[in-house]
Short mmCIF file of C-alpha atoms and ligand atoms in Angstrom, two decimals:
data_model
loop_
_atom_site.label_atom_id
_atom_site.label_comp_id
_atom_site.label_asym_id
_atom_site.label_seq_id
_atom_site.Cartn_x
_atom_site.Cartn_y
_atom_site.Cartn_z
CA MET A 196 0.09 0.04 0.09
CA SER A 197 1.24 3.43 -0.92
CA SER A 198 0.73 4.48 2.87
CA ASN A 199 3.64 1.99 3.68
CA ILE A 200 6.08 3.65 1.42
CA LYS A 201 8.71 5.60 3.32
CA ILE A 202 9.46 8.72 1.40
CA GLU A 203 12.61 10.84 1.54
CA LEU A 204 12.82 13.70 -0.88
CA THR A 205 15.84 15.25 -2.41
CA LYS A 206 17.11 18.59 -1.37
CA ASN A 207 18.85 19.14 -4.75
CA SER A 208 16.43 18.79 -7.60
CA LYS A 209 18.27 18.48 -10.91
CA ILE A 210 15.29 19.35 -13.04
CA ASP A 211 16.41 22.87 -13.78
CA THR A 212 19.52 21.56 -15.59
CA VAL A 213 17.31 19.54 -18.16
CA ASP A 214 16.77 20.79 -21.51
CA PHE A 215 13.26 19.11 -22.22
CA ASN A 216 13.47 20.16 -25.74
CA ASN A 217 16.67 18.03 -26.53
CA LEU A 218 16.24 14.89 -24.58
CA PRO A 219 18.32 11.98 -25.36
CA PHE A 220 17.00 8.38 -24.68
CA GLY A 221 17.42 7.07 -21.21
CA SER A 222 20.50 8.79 -19.87
CA ILE A 223 18.99 11.84 -17.73
CA LEU A 224 17.59 10.32 -14.63
CA SER A 225 14.86 11.95 -12.59
CA ASP A 226 15.27 13.01 -9.02
CA HIS A 227 13.81 9.95 -7.24
CA MET A 228 13.67 6.18 -7.35
CA PHE A 229 11.50 3.53 -5.73
CA VAL A 230 13.43 0.80 -3.96
CA CYS A 231 11.78 -2.31 -2.35
CA ASP A 232 14.00 -5.28 -0.78
CA TYR A 233 13.20 -8.85 -0.58
CA LYS A 234 14.64 -10.47 2.60
CA ASP A 235 13.64 -13.12 5.04
CA GLY A 236 11.24 -14.46 2.48
CA LYS A 237 9.16 -11.26 1.94
CA TRP A 238 9.19 -7.83 0.17
CA GLN A 239 9.75 -5.11 2.64
CA ASN A 240 11.05 -1.51 3.14
CA SER A 241 9.43 0.14 0.22
CA THR A 242 11.01 3.65 -0.02
CA ILE A 243 11.15 6.53 -2.53
CA GLN A 244 14.53 8.14 -2.08
CA PRO A 245 16.71 10.54 -4.05
CA TYR A 246 18.25 8.87 -7.21
CA ALA A 247 21.71 7.80 -6.11
CA PRO A 248 24.36 4.89 -6.38
CA ILE A 249 23.48 1.87 -4.26
CA GLN A 250 25.78 -0.20 -2.34
CA LEU A 251 26.04 -3.94 -2.93
CA ASP A 252 28.50 -6.76 -1.71
CA PRO A 253 30.96 -7.64 -4.49
CA SER A 254 29.90 -11.24 -4.06
CA ALA A 255 26.21 -10.23 -4.67
CA LYS A 256 24.91 -12.87 -7.14
CA ILE A 257 23.81 -10.36 -9.81
CA PHE A 258 27.49 -9.90 -10.64
CA HIS A 259 28.52 -13.35 -11.14
CA TYR A 260 25.24 -15.27 -12.08
CA GLY A 261 23.29 -12.57 -13.76
CA GLN A 262 19.98 -12.98 -12.02
CA SER A 263 18.52 -9.80 -13.15
CA ILE A 264 15.37 -8.78 -15.11
CA PHE A 265 13.74 -5.68 -16.25
CA GLU A 266 10.79 -3.91 -17.73
CA GLY A 267 10.33 -0.90 -19.99
CA MET A 268 7.40 1.47 -19.78
CA LYS A 269 6.37 5.10 -20.48
CA ALA A 270 4.39 7.71 -18.79
CA TYR A 271 2.79 10.50 -20.88
CA LYS A 272 0.99 13.75 -20.26
CA ASP A 273 -2.33 14.77 -22.08
CA THR A 274 -3.27 18.38 -22.68
CA ASN A 275 -5.13 18.40 -19.38
CA ASN A 276 -2.01 17.63 -17.62
CA ASN A 277 -3.10 14.08 -16.75
CA THR A 278 -0.48 11.51 -16.09
CA LEU A 279 -1.16 8.42 -18.27
CA LEU A 280 0.30 5.11 -18.36
CA PHE A 281 -0.07 2.30 -21.23
CA ARG A 282 -1.16 -1.21 -20.17
CA PRO A 283 1.03 -1.00 -16.92
CA LEU A 284 -0.50 -4.29 -15.58
CA ASP A 285 0.87 -6.19 -18.67
CA ASN A 286 4.23 -5.03 -17.66
CA HIS A 287 3.73 -6.14 -14.15
CA LYS A 288 2.74 -9.70 -15.40
CA ARG A 289 5.58 -9.89 -17.70
CA LEU A 290 8.08 -8.87 -14.91
CA ASN A 291 6.73 -11.70 -12.88
CA LYS A 292 6.93 -14.08 -15.84
CA SER A 293 10.58 -13.23 -16.43
CA ALA A 294 11.03 -13.47 -12.55
CA GLU A 295 9.75 -16.96 -12.40
CA ARG A 296 12.29 -17.94 -15.21
CA LEU A 297 15.12 -16.34 -13.28
CA VAL A 298 14.04 -17.73 -9.93
CA ILE A 299 13.54 -14.26 -8.61
CA PRO A 300 10.62 -13.96 -6.18
CA GLN A 301 7.18 -12.87 -7.52
CA VAL A 302 6.42 -9.04 -6.86
CA PRO A 303 2.92 -8.30 -5.68
CA GLU A 304 0.83 -6.18 -8.05
CA ASP A 305 0.22 -3.59 -5.17
CA ILE A 306 3.96 -3.04 -4.37
CA PHE A 307 4.82 -2.52 -8.05
CA MET A 308 1.69 -0.27 -8.90
CA ASP A 309 1.68 1.63 -5.66
CA GLY A 310 5.41 2.40 -5.85
CA LEU A 311 5.15 3.25 -9.47
CA LYS A 312 2.21 5.66 -8.94
CA LYS A 313 3.83 7.37 -5.90
CA LEU A 314 7.16 7.80 -7.89
CA LEU A 315 5.16 9.40 -10.74
CA GLU A 316 3.48 11.63 -8.42
CA ILE A 317 6.57 12.75 -6.74
CA ASP A 318 8.64 13.22 -10.04
CA ASN A 319 5.53 14.55 -12.01
CA ALA A 320 7.22 17.55 -13.28
CA TRP A 321 9.84 15.13 -15.00
CA ILE A 322 7.12 13.87 -17.49
CA PRO A 323 7.81 15.57 -20.80
CA THR A 324 5.06 17.37 -22.69
CA GLN A 325 6.83 17.65 -25.99
CA ASP A 326 5.77 15.72 -28.85
CA GLY A 327 7.56 12.57 -29.31
CA SER A 328 9.09 12.59 -25.84
CA SER A 329 7.89 10.79 -22.55
CA LEU A 330 9.00 9.59 -19.30
CA TYR A 331 10.89 6.13 -19.85
CA ILE A 332 10.19 4.07 -16.90
CA ARG A 333 12.74 1.24 -16.04
CA PRO A 334 11.52 -1.24 -13.28
CA PHE A 335 14.21 -3.81 -12.57
CA MET A 336 14.88 -6.61 -10.03
CA PHE A 337 18.07 -8.43 -9.35
CA ALA A 338 19.84 -10.71 -6.77
CA SER A 339 21.48 -8.60 -4.19
CA GLY A 340 22.04 -11.63 -1.87
CA ASN A 341 25.61 -12.75 -1.52
CA GLY A 342 27.81 -15.83 -2.18
CA PHE A 343 29.71 -17.65 -4.79
CA HIS A 344 27.43 -20.82 -4.75
CA ALA A 345 25.81 -21.05 -8.11
CA SER A 346 22.22 -20.99 -6.86
CA PRO A 347 19.55 -18.45 -6.62
CA ALA A 348 20.30 -15.70 -4.13
CA ASP A 349 18.17 -15.18 -0.91
CA GLU A 350 17.88 -11.46 -1.23
CA TYR A 351 16.58 -9.28 -4.05
CA LYS A 352 15.95 -5.52 -4.82
CA LEU A 353 12.96 -4.13 -7.03
CA ILE A 354 13.95 -0.54 -8.02
CA ILE A 355 12.06 1.74 -10.35
CA CYS A 356 13.88 4.65 -12.10
CA THR A 357 12.66 7.03 -14.61
CA ALA A 358 14.38 9.03 -17.44
CA PRO A 359 12.68 11.76 -19.40
CA SER A 360 13.39 10.70 -23.02
CA GLY A 361 13.18 11.67 -26.67
CA ALA A 362 13.48 9.33 -29.61
CA TYR A 363 15.36 5.96 -29.40
CA PHE A 364 16.78 6.11 -32.78
CA SER A 365 17.80 9.37 -34.59
CA GLY A 366 17.65 8.91 -38.38
CA LYS A 367 17.09 5.98 -40.52
CA VAL A 368 17.50 2.34 -39.20
CA LYS A 369 19.48 -0.02 -41.22
CA VAL A 370 19.54 -3.71 -40.12
CA LEU A 371 21.65 -6.82 -40.89
CA ILE A 372 19.97 -10.11 -41.12
CA GLU A 373 21.97 -12.32 -38.59
CA GLU A 374 23.40 -15.60 -40.28
CA LYS A 375 25.50 -16.88 -37.36
CA TYR A 376 24.66 -15.66 -33.85
CA ALA A 377 21.35 -15.87 -32.03
CA ARG A 378 19.89 -14.01 -29.18
CA ALA A 379 17.75 -16.86 -27.81
CA ALA A 380 17.17 -20.59 -28.20
CA ASN A 381 14.32 -23.17 -27.59
CA GLY A 382 14.22 -23.70 -23.80
CA GLY A 383 16.15 -20.53 -23.03
CA VAL A 384 15.29 -17.11 -21.64
CA GLY A 385 14.48 -15.17 -24.98
CA PHE A 386 10.90 -14.62 -23.99
CA ALA A 387 12.13 -13.04 -20.54
CA LYS A 388 13.57 -9.64 -20.30
CA ALA A 389 16.63 -10.96 -18.62
CA GLY A 390 19.52 -8.57 -18.64
CA GLY A 391 21.76 -11.23 -20.02
CA ASN A 392 19.88 -11.42 -23.23
CA TYR A 393 20.97 -7.96 -24.03
CA ALA A 394 24.58 -8.41 -23.06
CA ALA A 395 24.50 -11.42 -25.54
CA GLN A 396 23.21 -9.22 -28.27
CA PHE A 397 25.95 -6.54 -27.75
CA TYR A 398 28.77 -8.53 -29.62
CA PRO A 399 26.83 -9.51 -32.87
CA THR A 400 25.31 -6.03 -32.83
CA GLN A 401 28.89 -4.50 -32.57
CA LEU A 402 29.97 -6.44 -35.74
CA ALA A 403 26.85 -5.14 -37.44
CA VAL A 404 27.60 -1.70 -36.56
CA GLU A 405 31.11 -1.88 -37.83
CA LYS A 406 29.62 -2.91 -41.28
CA GLY A 407 27.47 0.12 -41.22
CA TYR A 408 24.04 -1.19 -39.88
CA ASN A 409 22.37 0.03 -36.78
CA GLN A 410 20.63 -3.17 -35.47
CA VAL A 411 20.60 -6.81 -36.07
CA ILE A 412 17.53 -8.77 -37.43
CA TRP A 413 17.60 -11.91 -35.18
CA THR A 414 16.80 -15.08 -36.91
CA ASP A 415 16.08 -18.56 -35.30
CA ASP A 416 19.10 -20.08 -33.57
CA ASN A 417 18.61 -23.59 -35.31
CA THR A 418 18.41 -22.65 -39.21
CA HIS A 419 18.69 -18.98 -39.28
CA GLU A 420 16.03 -19.18 -41.89
CA TYR A 421 13.20 -17.30 -39.95
CA ILE A 422 13.28 -13.67 -38.98
CA GLU A 423 12.31 -13.24 -35.44
CA GLU A 424 13.12 -9.77 -33.89
CA ALA A 425 14.90 -6.61 -34.59
CA GLY A 426 17.27 -5.68 -32.13
CA ALA A 427 15.24 -4.96 -28.90
CA MET A 428 11.98 -4.79 -30.88
CA ASN A 429 9.48 -7.03 -32.35
CA ILE A 430 9.49 -7.08 -36.06
CA PHE A 431 6.75 -6.44 -38.64
CA VAL A 432 6.98 -7.04 -42.36
CA ARG A 433 4.60 -5.65 -45.01
CA ILE A 434 4.46 -7.53 -48.16
CA ASN A 435 1.98 -6.04 -50.68
CA ASP A 436 -0.79 -5.03 -48.32
CA THR A 437 -0.42 -7.74 -45.70
CA LEU A 438 1.29 -7.15 -42.26
CA ILE A 439 3.17 -9.98 -40.96
CA THR A 440 4.72 -10.68 -37.74
CA SER A 441 6.31 -13.87 -36.12
CA PRO A 442 4.23 -15.67 -33.45
CA THR A 443 5.83 -15.39 -30.04
CA SER A 444 7.78 -18.32 -28.64
CA ASP A 445 10.43 -19.23 -26.04
CA ARG A 446 12.91 -17.04 -28.18
CA ILE A 447 10.49 -14.08 -28.66
CA LEU A 448 9.52 -11.47 -26.36
CA ASP A 449 5.73 -11.09 -26.01
CA GLY A 450 5.80 -7.25 -26.83
CA ILE A 451 3.10 -4.98 -25.39
CA THR A 452 3.69 -2.78 -28.52
CA ARG A 453 3.53 -5.82 -30.65
CA LYS A 454 0.18 -7.04 -29.40
CA SER A 455 -1.31 -3.54 -29.32
CA ILE A 456 -0.28 -2.96 -32.99
CA LEU A 457 -1.85 -6.24 -34.17
CA GLN A 458 -5.24 -5.38 -32.65
CA LEU A 459 -5.10 -1.63 -33.96
CA ALA A 460 -4.01 -2.87 -37.51
CA ARG A 461 -7.09 -5.23 -37.51
CA ASP A 462 -9.20 -2.34 -36.51
CA LYS A 463 -7.89 -0.55 -39.39
CA ASN A 464 -8.85 -3.35 -41.71
CA ILE A 465 -5.43 -4.09 -42.50
CA ASN A 466 -4.70 -7.69 -43.43
CA VAL A 467 -2.68 -9.10 -40.56
CA GLU A 468 -0.80 -12.43 -40.43
CA VAL A 469 0.78 -13.88 -37.29
CA ARG A 470 2.96 -16.58 -38.77
CA LYS A 471 6.83 -17.51 -39.29
CA ILE A 472 8.59 -15.41 -41.85
CA THR A 473 11.35 -16.78 -43.79
CA VAL A 474 14.47 -14.81 -44.84
CA THR A 475 14.07 -16.14 -48.21
CA GLU A 476 10.62 -14.74 -48.48
CA VAL A 477 11.74 -11.27 -47.36
CA VAL A 478 14.79 -11.33 -49.77
CA THR A 479 12.59 -12.53 -52.73
CA ALA A 480 9.80 -9.75 -51.84
CA ALA A 481 12.61 -7.07 -51.77
CA LYS A 482 13.69 -8.09 -55.03
CA ASP A 483 10.27 -8.28 -56.88
CA GLY A 484 9.06 -5.09 -55.23
CA SER A 485 6.38 -6.52 -53.14
CA LEU A 486 8.34 -5.84 -49.80
CA LYS A 487 6.70 -2.38 -48.94
CA GLU A 488 7.80 -1.95 -45.34
CA MET A 489 9.54 -3.36 -42.49
CA PHE A 490 9.53 -1.89 -38.94
CA GLY A 491 10.46 -2.54 -35.34
CA ALA A 492 7.95 -2.13 -32.68
CA GLY A 493 8.75 -1.77 -28.76
CA THR A 494 8.18 0.70 -25.87
CA ALA A 495 11.42 2.46 -26.16
CA ALA A 496 11.47 2.68 -30.02
CA VAL A 497 7.75 2.93 -30.44
CA ILE A 498 7.65 2.09 -34.12
CA SER A 499 10.88 2.34 -36.08
CA PRO A 500 10.75 2.15 -39.74
CA ILE A 501 13.67 0.16 -41.25
CA ALA A 502 15.13 1.95 -44.22
CA GLY A 503 17.07 -1.10 -45.53
CA PHE A 504 18.59 -4.48 -44.71
CA GLY A 505 21.71 -6.35 -45.42
CA PHE A 506 21.93 -10.11 -46.07
CA LYS A 507 24.86 -12.12 -47.43
CA ASN A 508 27.03 -9.05 -48.62
CA GLU A 509 23.93 -7.57 -50.44
CA ASP A 510 22.05 -4.47 -49.50
CA PHE A 511 18.37 -3.87 -50.05
CA ASP A 512 16.61 -0.60 -49.82
CA LEU A 513 13.05 -0.30 -48.81
CA PRO A 514 10.65 2.19 -50.76
CA GLU A 515 9.93 5.50 -49.38
CA PHE A 516 6.37 6.63 -49.60
CA GLU A 517 3.60 8.50 -47.75
CA ASN A 518 1.16 7.17 -45.31
CA THR A 519 2.84 3.94 -44.57
CA PHE A 520 1.38 1.41 -42.32
CA ALA A 521 4.22 2.19 -39.94
CA SER A 522 3.30 5.97 -39.82
CA GLN A 523 -0.50 5.22 -39.57
CA LEU A 524 0.03 2.81 -36.73
CA LYS A 525 2.60 4.89 -34.83
CA LYS A 526 0.21 7.83 -35.01
CA TYR A 527 -2.87 5.71 -33.74
CA ILE A 528 -0.94 4.21 -30.80
CA THR A 529 0.62 7.32 -29.73
CA ASP A 530 -2.71 9.19 -29.92
CA ILE A 531 -4.24 6.41 -27.77
CA GLN A 532 -1.29 6.63 -25.25
CA THR A 533 -1.52 10.58 -25.10
CA ASN A 534 -5.32 10.70 -24.83
CA LYS A 535 -5.68 12.42 -28.36
CA VAL A 536 -8.12 9.79 -29.40
CA GLU A 537 -10.57 7.36 -27.76
CA ASP A 538 -9.08 4.27 -26.17
CA PRO A 539 -11.27 1.44 -27.35
CA TYR A 540 -9.67 -1.16 -25.33
CA GLY A 541 -9.13 0.61 -21.79
CA TRP A 542 -5.39 0.35 -22.42
CA ARG A 543 -4.71 3.88 -20.89
CA VAL A 544 -4.38 4.20 -17.13
CA THR A 545 -4.79 7.70 -15.78
CA LEU A 546 -3.26 8.45 -12.50
N1 LIG B 247 11.71 -7.54 -28.12
C1 LIG B 247 12.78 -7.25 -27.27
C2 LIG B 247 13.89 -8.19 -27.09
C3 LIG B 247 12.54 -6.25 -26.40
O1 LIG B 247 13.63 -5.96 -25.48
C4 LIG B 247 11.40 -5.34 -26.36
C5 LIG B 247 11.38 -4.26 -25.53
O2 LIG B 247 10.77 -4.24 -24.57
C6 LIG B 247 10.40 -5.71 -27.28
C7 LIG B 247 10.60 -6.81 -28.05
C8 LIG B 247 9.34 -4.84 -27.13
O3 LIG B 247 8.32 -5.13 -26.26
P1 LIG B 247 7.43 -3.98 -25.77
O4 LIG B 247 6.62 -3.60 -26.86
O5 LIG B 247 6.58 -4.71 -24.52
O6 LIG B 247 8.28 -2.84 -25.14
C1 LIG B 248 11.89 -1.25 -24.38
O1 LIG B 248 11.54 -1.05 -25.47
O2 LIG B 248 11.44 -0.62 -23.28
C2 LIG B 248 13.23 -1.99 -24.08
O3 LIG B 248 13.17 -2.60 -22.98
C3 LIG B 248 14.13 -1.87 -24.96
C4 LIG B 248 15.42 -1.49 -24.20
C5 LIG B 248 16.46 -2.63 -24.40
C6 LIG B 248 15.95 -0.25 -24.69
#
C-alpha cells in the first residue's frame, strides 16, 4: 500500500538543468527512485528516495550469475496535464513471468503499482509534454544476496527509475539479417526480459555496426531461416498489403507494443498475419518489389521504420512513400497513449 512507502525527498532537484526540448533516450535520470527489498522471504522496506548509487556486496549474485530482469514502460501527459500509463499491468505480469524463469521472487501487484504511482506523483514535473517525448520508466529486479554458490540468491531488490526521454533512434534504421549468432534458443530465456539477453546481443550488434548497420535482425538459432526480432524490438514485415509478424515463442519477447499494434491494424482493416517469416521470403519480396515496409515495434522505439537491410553481402533498400502502415499505426498508438483519441480497449491508465 502506498501508505507504507517511506518517502525521502531530494534537497537538490536537478530538473532545472534539463533541456526538455533536446532529450536523449534514457540517460538523464529523474530526481527519485523507488526501492523495495526482498529479505527473509518477503518484500519489505518500500521507499522512495533521491536517485543515487546503491551499495552492493562484491559477492552479490547479480555480478556473478546474472540474476537480473527488467521492464520498459512510459508515462505521458495529456493536454489537461493528466498523467497516463499504457497497459501497466501487462508490464507487471511480464516482470513476474521473467522473474519465474530467473528464480527471482514474484512481486505483488500492489507493491509494484503503488510504488510506481507514488514515484510518478513525486517526479511528476519530469514527465515531458513535448511531442515525441515521454518519461521512460525502468523497473528492474536483481539478486542482491551474496555468495559464490551457483544457486539463486536469498535477497533481491526491486528498483524503479525514470528518465525523461526523446526518440530511441535518430535517423534511418538499417539492419543486418543475422546468419551466425542468435539472441535466444528454444528452452532458453528469450521470452524473458533478462539482462543477459541484451549483453549477449552486444557483440553481434557491434559487428553489424562496424559494417554500417544500426541493428541486427535476429533469426532462429537452429536454421537462421526465420526472422524473429529486430534488435530489442518485435519485427513487422509488410508484403504487398499484408502485415506479418512472427508468433511469440520461447525465443521471442511477447511485446506489449506488438500485441497492441496487431489489434489496431485489424481495426484499420489491415490484413494481418501472425506466422513464421522466412529470410528467403523477405529477400525475394525485396527483389520483386512486393516488400513495402519493415518496422520494429517496442516501448522504447515505438515504431521504427527500417530503411534497408543487409543479407549475405547484399544490401536492399525499402521504398519511401507517404502514409505507410508504420506511420499510420505509430500515430494511432501514440494518440491513444497520449489521450488524443478514444481508447477502445481501456489500455490507458490515468493516474
Ligand atoms: N523484443 C525485445 C527483445 C525487447 O527487449 C522489447 C522491449 O521491451 C520488445 C521486443 C518490445 O516489447 P514492448 O513492446 O513490450 O516494449
Ligand atoms: C523497451 O522497449 O522498453 C526496451 O526494454 C528496450 C530496451 C532494451 C531499450
